[in-house]
CSV table of C-alpha atoms in Angstrom, one decimal:
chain,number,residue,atom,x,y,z
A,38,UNK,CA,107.9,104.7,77.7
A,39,UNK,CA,108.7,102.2,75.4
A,40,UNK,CA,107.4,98.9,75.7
A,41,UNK,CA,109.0,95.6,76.4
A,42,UNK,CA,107.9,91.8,76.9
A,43,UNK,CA,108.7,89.4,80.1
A,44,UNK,CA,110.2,85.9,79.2
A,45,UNK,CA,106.9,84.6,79.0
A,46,UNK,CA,105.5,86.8,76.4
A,47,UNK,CA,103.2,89.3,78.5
A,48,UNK,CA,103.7,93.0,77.1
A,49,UNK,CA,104.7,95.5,79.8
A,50,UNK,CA,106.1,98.6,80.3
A,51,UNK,CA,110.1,98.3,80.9
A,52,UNK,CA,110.1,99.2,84.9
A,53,UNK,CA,106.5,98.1,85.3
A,54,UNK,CA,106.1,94.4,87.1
A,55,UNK,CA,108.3,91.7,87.8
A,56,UNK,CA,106.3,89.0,86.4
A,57,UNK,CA,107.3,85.1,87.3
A,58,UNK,CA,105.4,82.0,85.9
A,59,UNK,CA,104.7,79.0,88.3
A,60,UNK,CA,105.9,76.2,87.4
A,61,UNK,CA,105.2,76.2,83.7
A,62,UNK,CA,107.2,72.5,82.9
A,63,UNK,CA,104.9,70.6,85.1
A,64,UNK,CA,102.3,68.5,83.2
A,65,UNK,CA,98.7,68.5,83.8
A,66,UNK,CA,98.4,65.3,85.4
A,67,UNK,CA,101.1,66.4,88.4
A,68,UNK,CA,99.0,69.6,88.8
A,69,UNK,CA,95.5,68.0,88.7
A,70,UNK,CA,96.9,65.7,91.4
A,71,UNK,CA,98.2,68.5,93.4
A,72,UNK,CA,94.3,69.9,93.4
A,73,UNK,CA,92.8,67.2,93.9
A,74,UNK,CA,95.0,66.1,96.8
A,75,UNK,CA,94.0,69.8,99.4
A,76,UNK,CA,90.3,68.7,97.7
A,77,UNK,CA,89.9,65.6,98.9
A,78,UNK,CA,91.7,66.4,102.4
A,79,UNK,CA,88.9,69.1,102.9
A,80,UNK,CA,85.8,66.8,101.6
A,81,UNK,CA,87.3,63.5,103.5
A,82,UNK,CA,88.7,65.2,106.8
A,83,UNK,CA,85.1,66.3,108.2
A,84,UNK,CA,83.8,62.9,107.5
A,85,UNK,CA,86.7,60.7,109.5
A,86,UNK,CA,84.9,61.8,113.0
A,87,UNK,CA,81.5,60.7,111.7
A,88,UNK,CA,82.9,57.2,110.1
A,89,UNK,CA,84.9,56.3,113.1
A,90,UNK,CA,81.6,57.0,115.5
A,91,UNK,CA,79.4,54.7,112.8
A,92,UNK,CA,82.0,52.1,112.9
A,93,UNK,CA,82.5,52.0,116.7
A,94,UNK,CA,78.6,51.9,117.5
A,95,UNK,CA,79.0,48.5,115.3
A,96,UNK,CA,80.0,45.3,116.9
A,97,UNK,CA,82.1,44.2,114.5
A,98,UNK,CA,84.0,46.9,113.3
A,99,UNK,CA,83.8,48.6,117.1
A,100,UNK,CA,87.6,48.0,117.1
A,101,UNK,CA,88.4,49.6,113.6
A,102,UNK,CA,86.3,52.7,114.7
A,103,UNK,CA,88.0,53.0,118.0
A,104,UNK,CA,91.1,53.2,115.8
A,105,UNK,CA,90.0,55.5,113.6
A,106,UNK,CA,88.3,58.4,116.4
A,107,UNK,CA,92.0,57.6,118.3
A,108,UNK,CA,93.8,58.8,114.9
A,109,UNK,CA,92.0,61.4,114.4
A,110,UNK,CA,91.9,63.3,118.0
A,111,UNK,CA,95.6,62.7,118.2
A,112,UNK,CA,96.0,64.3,114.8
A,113,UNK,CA,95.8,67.3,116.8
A,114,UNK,CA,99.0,67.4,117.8
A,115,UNK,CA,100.5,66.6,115.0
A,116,UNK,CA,101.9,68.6,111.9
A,117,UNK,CA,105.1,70.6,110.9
A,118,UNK,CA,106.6,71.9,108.4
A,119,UNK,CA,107.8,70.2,104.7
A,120,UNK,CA,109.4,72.4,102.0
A,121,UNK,CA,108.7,68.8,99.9
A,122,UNK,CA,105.2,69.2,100.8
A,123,UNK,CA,104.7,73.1,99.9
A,124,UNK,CA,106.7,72.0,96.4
A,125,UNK,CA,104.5,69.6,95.5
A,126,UNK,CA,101.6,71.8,96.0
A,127,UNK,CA,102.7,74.2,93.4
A,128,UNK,CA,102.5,71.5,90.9
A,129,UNK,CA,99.1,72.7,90.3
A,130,UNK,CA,100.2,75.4,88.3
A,131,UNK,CA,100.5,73.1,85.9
A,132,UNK,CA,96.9,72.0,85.5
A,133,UNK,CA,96.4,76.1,83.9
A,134,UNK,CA,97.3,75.7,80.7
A,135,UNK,CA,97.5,79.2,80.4
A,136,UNK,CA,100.0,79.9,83.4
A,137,UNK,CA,99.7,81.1,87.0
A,138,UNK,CA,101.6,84.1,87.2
A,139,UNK,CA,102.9,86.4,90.0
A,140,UNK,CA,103.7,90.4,89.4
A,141,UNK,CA,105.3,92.6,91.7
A,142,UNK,CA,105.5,96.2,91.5
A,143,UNK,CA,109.4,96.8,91.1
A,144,UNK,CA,108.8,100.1,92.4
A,145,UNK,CA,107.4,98.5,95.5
A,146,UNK,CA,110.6,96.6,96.2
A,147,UNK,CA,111.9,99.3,98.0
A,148,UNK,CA,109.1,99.1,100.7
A,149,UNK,CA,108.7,95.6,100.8
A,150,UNK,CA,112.4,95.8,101.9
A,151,UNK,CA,112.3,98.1,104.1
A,152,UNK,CA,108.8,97.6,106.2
A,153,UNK,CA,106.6,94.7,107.6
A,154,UNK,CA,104.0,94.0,105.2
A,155,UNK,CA,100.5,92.3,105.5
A,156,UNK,CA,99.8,91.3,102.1
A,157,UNK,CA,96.0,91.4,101.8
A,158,UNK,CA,95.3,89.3,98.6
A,159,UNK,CA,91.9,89.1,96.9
A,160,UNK,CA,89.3,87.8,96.0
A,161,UNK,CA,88.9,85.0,97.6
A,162,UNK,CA,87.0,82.8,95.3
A,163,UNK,CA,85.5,79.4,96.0
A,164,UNK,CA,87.3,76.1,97.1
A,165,UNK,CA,91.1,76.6,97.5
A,166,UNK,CA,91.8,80.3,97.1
A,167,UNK,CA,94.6,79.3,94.3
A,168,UNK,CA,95.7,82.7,93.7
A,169,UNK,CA,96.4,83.4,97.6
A,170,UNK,CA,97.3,80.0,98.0
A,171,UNK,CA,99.7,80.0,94.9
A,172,UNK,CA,101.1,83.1,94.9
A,173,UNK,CA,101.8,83.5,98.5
A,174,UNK,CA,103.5,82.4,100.8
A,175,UNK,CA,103.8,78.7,100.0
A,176,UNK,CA,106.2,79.9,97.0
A,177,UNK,CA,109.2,81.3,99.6
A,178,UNK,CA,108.5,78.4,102.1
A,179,UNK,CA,109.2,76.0,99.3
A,180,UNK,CA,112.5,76.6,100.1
A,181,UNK,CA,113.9,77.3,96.4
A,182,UNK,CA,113.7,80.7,95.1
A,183,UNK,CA,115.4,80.3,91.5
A,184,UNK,CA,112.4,78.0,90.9
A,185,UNK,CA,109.2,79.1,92.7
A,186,UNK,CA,110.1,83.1,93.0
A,187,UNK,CA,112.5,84.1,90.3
A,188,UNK,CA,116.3,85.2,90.5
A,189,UNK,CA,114.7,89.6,90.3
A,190,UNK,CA,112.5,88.7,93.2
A,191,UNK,CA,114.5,86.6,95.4
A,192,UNK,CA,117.5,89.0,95.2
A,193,UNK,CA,115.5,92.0,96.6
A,194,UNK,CA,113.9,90.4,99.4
A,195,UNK,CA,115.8,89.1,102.4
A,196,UNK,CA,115.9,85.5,102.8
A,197,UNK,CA,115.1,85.0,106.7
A,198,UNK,CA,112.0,86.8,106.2
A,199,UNK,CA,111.3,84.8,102.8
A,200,UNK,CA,112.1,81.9,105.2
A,201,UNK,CA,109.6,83.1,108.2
A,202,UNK,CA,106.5,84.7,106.1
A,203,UNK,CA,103.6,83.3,107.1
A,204,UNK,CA,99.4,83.7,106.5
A,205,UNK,CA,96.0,83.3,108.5
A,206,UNK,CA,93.3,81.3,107.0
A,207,UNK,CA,89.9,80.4,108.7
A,208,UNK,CA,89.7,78.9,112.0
A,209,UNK,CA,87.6,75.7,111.7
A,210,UNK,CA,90.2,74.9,108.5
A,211,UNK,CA,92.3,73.8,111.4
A,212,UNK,CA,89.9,71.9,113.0
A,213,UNK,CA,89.3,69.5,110.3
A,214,UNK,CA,91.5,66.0,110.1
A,215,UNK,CA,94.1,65.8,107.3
A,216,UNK,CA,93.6,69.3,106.0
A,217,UNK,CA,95.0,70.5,109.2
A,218,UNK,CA,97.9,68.6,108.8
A,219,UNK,CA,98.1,69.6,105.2
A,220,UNK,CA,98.1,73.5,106.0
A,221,UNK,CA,101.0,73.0,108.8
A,222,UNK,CA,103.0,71.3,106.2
A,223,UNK,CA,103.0,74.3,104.2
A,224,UNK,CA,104.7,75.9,107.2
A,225,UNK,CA,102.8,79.2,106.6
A,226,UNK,CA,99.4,78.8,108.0
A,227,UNK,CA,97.9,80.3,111.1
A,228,UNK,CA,94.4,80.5,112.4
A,229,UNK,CA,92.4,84.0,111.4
A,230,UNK,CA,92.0,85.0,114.6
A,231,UNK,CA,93.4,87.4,117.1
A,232,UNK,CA,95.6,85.9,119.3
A,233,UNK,CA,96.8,84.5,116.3
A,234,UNK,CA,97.2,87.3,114.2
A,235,UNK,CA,98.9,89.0,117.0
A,236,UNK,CA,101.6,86.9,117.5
A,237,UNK,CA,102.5,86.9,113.7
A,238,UNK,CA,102.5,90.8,115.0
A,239,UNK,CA,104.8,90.3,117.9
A,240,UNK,CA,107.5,88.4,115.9
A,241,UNK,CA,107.3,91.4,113.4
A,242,UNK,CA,106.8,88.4,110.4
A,243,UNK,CA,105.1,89.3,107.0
A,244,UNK,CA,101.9,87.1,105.9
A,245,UNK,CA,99.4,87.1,103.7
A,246,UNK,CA,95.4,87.4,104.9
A,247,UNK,CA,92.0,87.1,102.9
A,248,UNK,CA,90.0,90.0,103.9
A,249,UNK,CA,87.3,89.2,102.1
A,250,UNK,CA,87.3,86.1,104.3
A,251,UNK,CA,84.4,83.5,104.0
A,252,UNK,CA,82.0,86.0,103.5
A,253,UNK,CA,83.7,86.6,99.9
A,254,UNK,CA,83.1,82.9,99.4
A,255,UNK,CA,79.5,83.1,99.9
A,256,UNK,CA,79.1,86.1,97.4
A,257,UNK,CA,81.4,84.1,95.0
A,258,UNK,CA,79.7,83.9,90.9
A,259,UNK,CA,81.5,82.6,88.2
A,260,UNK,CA,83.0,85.9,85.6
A,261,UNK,CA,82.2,88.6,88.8
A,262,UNK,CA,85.0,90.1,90.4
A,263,UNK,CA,83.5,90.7,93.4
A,264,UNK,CA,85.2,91.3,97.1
A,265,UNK,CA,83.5,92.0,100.7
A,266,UNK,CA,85.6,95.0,101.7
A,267,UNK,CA,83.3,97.5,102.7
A,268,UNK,CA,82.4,96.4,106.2
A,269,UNK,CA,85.4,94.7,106.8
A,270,UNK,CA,88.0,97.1,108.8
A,271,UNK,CA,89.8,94.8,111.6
A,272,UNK,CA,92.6,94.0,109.3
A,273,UNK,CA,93.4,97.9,109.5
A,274,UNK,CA,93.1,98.8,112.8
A,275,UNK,CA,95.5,95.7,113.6
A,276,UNK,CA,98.1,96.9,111.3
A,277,UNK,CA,97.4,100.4,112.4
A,278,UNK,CA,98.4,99.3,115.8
A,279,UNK,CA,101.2,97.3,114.5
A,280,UNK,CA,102.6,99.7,112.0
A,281,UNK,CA,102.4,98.0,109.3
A,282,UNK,CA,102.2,98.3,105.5
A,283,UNK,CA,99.3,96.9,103.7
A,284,UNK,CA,100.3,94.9,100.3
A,285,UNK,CA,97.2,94.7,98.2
A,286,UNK,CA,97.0,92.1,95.9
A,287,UNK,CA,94.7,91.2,93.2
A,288,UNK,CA,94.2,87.8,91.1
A,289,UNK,CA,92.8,88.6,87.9
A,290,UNK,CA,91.3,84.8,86.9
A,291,UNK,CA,90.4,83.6,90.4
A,292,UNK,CA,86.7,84.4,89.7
A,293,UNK,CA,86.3,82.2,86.3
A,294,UNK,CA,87.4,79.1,87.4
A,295,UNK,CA,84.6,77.4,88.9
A,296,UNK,CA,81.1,77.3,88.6
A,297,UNK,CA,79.3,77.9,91.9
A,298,UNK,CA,75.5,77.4,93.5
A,299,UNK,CA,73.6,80.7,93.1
A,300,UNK,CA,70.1,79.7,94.3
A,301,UNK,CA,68.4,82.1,96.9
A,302,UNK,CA,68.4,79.9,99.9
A,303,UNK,CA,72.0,78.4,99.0
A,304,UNK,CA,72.9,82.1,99.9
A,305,UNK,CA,70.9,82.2,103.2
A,306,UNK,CA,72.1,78.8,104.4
A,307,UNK,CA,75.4,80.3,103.8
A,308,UNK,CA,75.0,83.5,105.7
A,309,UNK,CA,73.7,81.2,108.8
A,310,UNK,CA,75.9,79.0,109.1
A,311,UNK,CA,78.9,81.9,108.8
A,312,UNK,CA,77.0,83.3,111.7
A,313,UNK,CA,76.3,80.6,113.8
A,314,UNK,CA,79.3,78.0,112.9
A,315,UNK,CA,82.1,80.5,111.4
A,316,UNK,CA,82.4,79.1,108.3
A,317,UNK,CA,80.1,78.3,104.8
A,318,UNK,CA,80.0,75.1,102.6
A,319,UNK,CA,80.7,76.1,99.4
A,320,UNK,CA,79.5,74.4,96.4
A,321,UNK,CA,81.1,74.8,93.5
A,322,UNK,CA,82.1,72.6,90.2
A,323,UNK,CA,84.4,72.9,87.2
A,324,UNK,CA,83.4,72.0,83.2
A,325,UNK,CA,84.2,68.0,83.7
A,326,UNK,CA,81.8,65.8,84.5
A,327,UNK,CA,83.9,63.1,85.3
A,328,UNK,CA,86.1,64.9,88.0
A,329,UNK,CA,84.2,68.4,88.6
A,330,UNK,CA,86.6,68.9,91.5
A,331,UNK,CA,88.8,70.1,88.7
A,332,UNK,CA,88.8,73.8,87.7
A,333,UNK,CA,88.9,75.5,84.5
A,334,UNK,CA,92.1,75.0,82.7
A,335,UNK,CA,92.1,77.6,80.5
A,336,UNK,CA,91.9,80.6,82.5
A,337,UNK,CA,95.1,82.4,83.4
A,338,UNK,CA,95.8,83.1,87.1
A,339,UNK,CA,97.9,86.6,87.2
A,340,UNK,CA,98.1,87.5,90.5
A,341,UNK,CA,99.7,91.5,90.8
A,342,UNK,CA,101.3,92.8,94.0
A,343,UNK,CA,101.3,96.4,93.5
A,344,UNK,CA,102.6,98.9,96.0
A,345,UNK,CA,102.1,99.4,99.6
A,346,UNK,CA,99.7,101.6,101.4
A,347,UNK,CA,102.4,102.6,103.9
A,348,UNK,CA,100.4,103.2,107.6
A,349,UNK,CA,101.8,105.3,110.5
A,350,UNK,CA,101.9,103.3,113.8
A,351,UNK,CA,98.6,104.2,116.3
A,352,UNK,CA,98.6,102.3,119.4
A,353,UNK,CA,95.1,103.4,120.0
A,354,UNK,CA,93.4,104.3,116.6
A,355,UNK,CA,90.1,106.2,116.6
A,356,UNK,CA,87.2,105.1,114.2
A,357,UNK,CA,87.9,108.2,111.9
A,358,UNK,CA,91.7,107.0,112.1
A,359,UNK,CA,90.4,103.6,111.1
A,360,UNK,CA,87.9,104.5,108.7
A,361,UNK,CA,90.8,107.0,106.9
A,362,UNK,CA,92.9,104.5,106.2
A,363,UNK,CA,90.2,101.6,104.8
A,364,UNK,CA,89.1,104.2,102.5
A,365,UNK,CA,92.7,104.7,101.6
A,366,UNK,CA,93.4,101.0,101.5
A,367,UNK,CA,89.9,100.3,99.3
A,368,UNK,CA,91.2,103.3,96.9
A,369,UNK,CA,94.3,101.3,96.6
A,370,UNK,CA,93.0,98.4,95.6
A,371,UNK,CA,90.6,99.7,93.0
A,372,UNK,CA,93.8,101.6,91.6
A,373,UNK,CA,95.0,97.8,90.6
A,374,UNK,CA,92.2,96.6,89.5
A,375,UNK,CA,91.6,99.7,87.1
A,376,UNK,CA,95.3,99.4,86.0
A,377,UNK,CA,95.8,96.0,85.3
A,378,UNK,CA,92.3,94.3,84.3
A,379,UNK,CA,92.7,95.6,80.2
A,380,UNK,CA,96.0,93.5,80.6
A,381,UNK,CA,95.1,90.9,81.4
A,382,UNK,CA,91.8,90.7,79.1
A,383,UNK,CA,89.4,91.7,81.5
A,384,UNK,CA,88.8,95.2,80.8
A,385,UNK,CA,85.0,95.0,80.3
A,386,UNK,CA,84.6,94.2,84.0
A,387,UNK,CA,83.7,96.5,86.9
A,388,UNK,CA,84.8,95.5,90.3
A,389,UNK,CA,82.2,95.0,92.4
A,390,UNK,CA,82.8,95.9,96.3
A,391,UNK,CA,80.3,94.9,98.6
């Protein structure tokens, strides 16, 4: 077939992806900002409890503490959604110099139309997750398609369930002062677990999920492409029960960004307290000194969406039904991985799947 080039340059086959760049007029400073700001909510939130008990066990700033552990217990009940909010976010597109792009199968579209989709996205890298968390489902809730989807995409998908998409992320991010509040704001983020899953089920609403979870975060090294998939099969039998389509999605980028803690018993500290606490404390830096929070800026983020691994509806799926379907699912996403990394300049990699 012969070949063409999208509007940003990237060689393709003519019916291969529909490719859309993120924000590529915003300026460096306006996306640095947007990082930093989901940064510093996740390294400042867990540390309000612990200020506000230090300053109330004080006599003189006993009031100013009281204060503070009153703000932050009835943070809890606040947060909502802000299409302002979810925009500004996307601004950090603009710190890769080298563009954050999202491709969709076109030959997908029909499927994406027609069924429910859980869009599994990986890997999960370290930190924020910028390829799940910028080429998800922030983009539709933004709430302005010609900018943050592209005219193709937006015309082929309908616009209540662009409006309604949603995605789980990890349970104790909810727990944790202003990062909460900063995940509700993006109107698309739901705790990880099942009752919560299930009722993005029962509304029949499309979201995105990290299978690789915080496990994928512990195995994280800088230039692997690494995912935990091979012992992870909930994610199936829920949309086995469900009847839905899985959308796998890979971000070719996500694992050269940061730098990350590789030391033995970093590892086993991380696999103890994702046993005994749910979650791991990941360590992780980019190439500046003065602001390591920062990630690499010259890495491309191209995140593909290829087509759906279409599953039947089974109420009460065996473990051979289950197990059918991961392999078919892990087949799947190897088929991307395989197709696209030469692409995008990674075709000396293997994918590793643990």
């Amino acid at each position: 077939m012969e070949k063409t080039h999208t509007s940003d340059g990237l060689p393709r086959k003519a019916t291969d992806l529909i490719t859309h760049r993120l924000e590529p007029d915003v300026g460096q400073v306006r996306g640095a900002a947007s990082i930093l700001a989901i940064l510093l909510c996740m390294m400042v939130g867990p540390c309000l409890p612990v200020v506000g008990v230090g300053l109330a066990c004080t006599e003189t700033y006993r009031v100013a503490g009281t204060a503070l552990l009153a703000a932050v217990a009835a943070s809890g009940f606040f947060g909502s959604h802000s299409p302002k909010w979810s925009a500004f976010y996307l601004k950090a597109a603009g710190w890769f110099r080298r563009g954050v792009y999202m491709h969709v199968d076109r030959g997908a579209l029909a499927q994406m139309r027609a069924h429910r989709s859980m869009w599994c996205m990986h890997p999960h890298g370290t930190s924020i997750g910028f390829g799940f968390s910028l080429n998800g489902a922030v983009r539709f809730r933004a709430e302005d398609d010609a900018r943050y989807c592209g005219a193709e995409l937006a015309e082929n998908l309908d616009d209540a369930r662009k409006r309604s998409c949603d995605g789980v992320m990890a349970p104790v991010l909810f727990r944790i002062p202003l990062l909460r509040q900063a995940l509700l704001g993006f109107g698309c983020c739901t705790p990880a677990t099942k009752q919560g899953m299930f009722s993005l089920f029962r509304k029949n609403l499309d979201f995105g999920i990290l299978p690789g979870g915080m496990e994928e975060v512990a195995l994280y090294s800088q230039n692997r492409d690494r995912v935990f998939i091979r012992k992870r099969a909930g994610f199936i039998k829920y949309a086995l029960q469900h009847g839905y389509n899985l959308q796998p999605a890979f971000t070719f980028g996500e694992s050269d960004i940061y730098a990350s803690l590789r030391h033995p018993l970093y590892r086993r500290l991380c696999l103890f307290t994702l046993k005994h606490a749910g979650f791991v404390i990941p360590v992780f830096w980019g190439p500046r000194w003065y602001c390591p929070l920062l990630p690499r800026d010259d890495v491309a983020l191209h995140t593909v969406i290829a087509h759906p691994v279409k599953l039947p509806k089974i109420e009460q799926p065996t473990a051979d039904d289950v197990a059918h379907w991961h392999g078919r699912y892990v087949a799947a996403l190897q088929a991307i991985y395989d197709d696209h990394k030469a692409r995008f300049g990674y075709g000396h990699r293997e994918l590793d799947l643990q």
